Amino acid sequence: MSVPMGVLVSGQDLSGFSMMDLFRTEAEAQTAILTEGLLALEREPSATERLEPLMRAAHSLKGAARIVGLDQVVVLAHALEDCFVAAQHGALTIGSEQADLLLKAVDLLARLANIPEADAPSRLMALQGQIDETVRRLGEVKSGSPPPPATEPKAMEPPPAVKPPEPAAAVKPAASPRDISDADRAVRVTAENLTRMMGLAGETLVQSRRMESVAQRVGQLARHHAELSRLIERAGSVEELPSLSDVLSDLQQRVTQAEGLVTVSATELDEQARQSLDASERLYRSVIGSRMRPFADGTQGFARMVRDLARELGKKVRFEILGKSTEVDRDVLEKLEAPLTHLLRNSLDHGLELPEERVACGKNPEGALRLEATHRAGQLYLTVSDDGRGIDVERLRQKVVSQGLEVEDVAKRLTETELLEFIFLPGFSTAERLSEISGRGVGLDVVRALTRELGGGVQVENHAGRGLTFHLRLPVTHSVLRTLLFEVANEPFALPLNRIRRLAMVDPHGCQTLEGRPYVVLDEGNVGLVDAREVLELTAGARAAAEWAAVILEDRDGCYGLVVDRFLGESELVVRPMDPRLGKVADVSAVSTLGDGSPVLILDAEDLSRSISKLLSGGALRKVGRAGAESAKSRRKRILVVDDSITVRELERKLLRNSGYEVETCVDGTEAWNAVRVAPFDLIVSDVDMPRMDGIELVRRIKQDARLSATPVIIVSYKDRDEDRMRGLEAGATHYLTKSSFHDESFVRAVKDLIGEAES
């Protein structure tokens, strides 16, 4: 089982994950910190404050690798840490050449961390020469010498399987494993959002229980109704006036009581319905929010890609990412990497000029490249812009003619907007030369295809000589869709609004026939009409309506009119996936429910267009928790583990839990200080080097607090010098252990010596 980055949070039960799973997750996080920090240092070598988190990341990675026995990673991370220490002491300045080597070392670390366990011995042996050479070069750089030329031997690894080229960066750090099935994949949920959802779920439960009182009154009302019926029957059989008067009096009393119950029940039911709807809507919004991730989560590799590719091309680039906090549905975000990579590489290769060209044009030698994400009108808008040369429209016109896409007379009459549409055609390129980066006519057609697949679109804005801007419009989430509802053969169906060109009411008598199929002229174009009942393989039959309701769809091959029985209006639908046991259902993408609870199929616009195209061309249609509550347990002793290394943190947790202790975890001293002030712990186990507040400061604060001073604290650190031990003990630590104690019983034995066995 692989572990997606960002899923693991403090306090989470990670017992189902192996130590290698946890190490890979930590390695992904720490290499991302190293990459981002090195890129920032390269831009601003004097910003020495950035060295501390780099040292801490390399140090944590080294310790985590030691836990899982990856000695090669330990050596490489140690060499990196030494370089950062040297830079902190002024013996090394990290410029572009040094950053090149350090970034390659980080890439190698990421590569080593992601080697499958089954292949580890052979792969590590094959990479040993490259590891040794990288460590040697890092040692020379640490001394302040310029980076020596690369002489690393080629690793004798098995050749990778042949696969279609991916829009990856020229040099891109290894990504986290992606081999989790959709059914098992974990989702990042912030603690705040989870707490909010739990609160709303509790509120909804309370509202449901309050309905019991309403139900009881309705039951009383039913009994009153039965009694009234009995009294009315009795009144009809009474012959004497005095007796009839008594019956009518009793009847009046019952009616009054029933009216009171109706009034109270109706008022309370109305209030309950309002509160229940409000709580349900807030719960739903919170659940949707749990699917959202900041745009920054999908852009982590772009800065590195732009930097490496710009150096390869000999260009200077200032790259900015704006709107990093803009929230995007995780499913949409995962599919954005490919189109955005295409656009960024296109801007770097085609758009931005070489420094000398820019100076000659009166521009800054450093080009500007920007990626921005914003929300507008319920849509996600992404913009990729540069201040390069833009597109020469006349040269583009000539390319259109020379590639046989239009005759010269027609091409001369095309507007700039119409000409720019050609750059999205498969195989079309304006490049004079072919390269590994671009110019092969693949890329922009992929961008358009992917954005359409996501339910959006792409447009280009050209400023000749001043730059080019691509605008991508996408849905913020795939969880809720704005749809058109319509009826076919007495069944409701839905289509996403952003896939519909327009709606039309068509006069059947005004239709014409072409190749045996009806068509109508709309917006000065011919639109072929197809009966939705025929496409969806529903009950066919002649339409008697005076007008046909047609949904006009548009794809790359033209416009189609889907004739439906009637329009039902617009609606926002909650998307629910089809049962996977059904496989791919033709022309259907998902399912939802209407306001009255009835099901509705959401049609797949792309699939539907293909079916219509086949039908129009005469092709054959396709045929259609654990149950129960845990028993009460005696109190177990509680231990707080504090370490910024997830690998170390989880190892300590497992060792202690295996001994029967209840364990909670924190990632740094600040989080731990907040935790110990709100909940009691029998023991605290802490690392020393941590962000925000280190272990020494944490111990001092605990010992200075009258309520906490008696709580024993064990420091567990890689630092084993006498002065380090004395510093920890002087701060108030009860024990000071090195992390080698994990490999014998020293750690657990020290815990038992301090607080005894797990059960109190």
Short mmCIF file of C-alpha atoms in Angstrom, two decimals, residues 346 350-351 389-400 402-403 405 419-420 422-425 427-434 438-442 444 468:
data_model
loop_
_atom_site.label_atom_id
_atom_site.label_comp_id
_atom_site.label_asym_id
_atom_site.label_seq_id
_atom_site.Cartn_x
_atom_site.Cartn_y
_atom_site.Cartn_z
CA ASN A 346 5.51 26.12 -25.21
CA HIS A 350 8.46 29.45 -28.60
CA GLY A 351 7.42 32.53 -26.70
CA ARG A 389 7.41 37.51 -29.04
CA GLY A 390 3.80 36.37 -29.37
CA ILE A 391 2.57 34.90 -32.67
CA ASP A 392 3.30 36.48 -36.04
CA VAL A 393 -0.19 36.34 -37.55
CA GLU A 394 0.96 36.66 -41.18
CA ARG A 395 3.49 33.89 -40.74
CA LEU A 396 0.74 31.77 -39.18
CA ARG A 397 -1.46 32.50 -42.20
CA GLN A 398 1.30 31.25 -44.52
CA LYS A 399 1.70 28.08 -42.44
CA VAL A 400 -2.03 27.39 -42.70
CA SER A 402 1.48 25.69 -46.83
CA GLN A 403 0.15 22.81 -44.72
CA LEU A 405 -5.40 23.54 -44.21
CA LEU A 419 -6.29 31.92 -37.48
CA LEU A 420 -5.32 31.29 -33.87
CA PHE A 422 -5.38 26.47 -36.13
CA ILE A 423 -2.65 26.19 -33.47
CA PHE A 424 -4.89 23.74 -31.60
CA LEU A 425 -5.12 21.31 -34.54
CA GLY A 427 0.05 18.01 -36.03
CA PHE A 428 0.07 21.77 -36.58
CA SER A 429 3.24 23.65 -35.66
CA THR A 430 4.71 27.05 -36.47
CA ALA A 431 8.21 26.03 -35.37
CA GLU A 432 11.02 26.31 -37.93
CA ARG A 433 13.00 23.58 -36.21
CA LEU A 434 12.20 20.36 -34.43
CA SER A 438 8.45 21.40 -28.79
CA GLY A 439 7.85 21.96 -32.48
CA ARG A 440 6.55 18.49 -33.33
CA GLY A 441 2.91 19.49 -33.57
CA VAL A 442 1.88 17.78 -30.36
CA LEU A 444 -1.75 22.36 -27.93
CA LEU A 468 0.90 35.37 -25.56
#
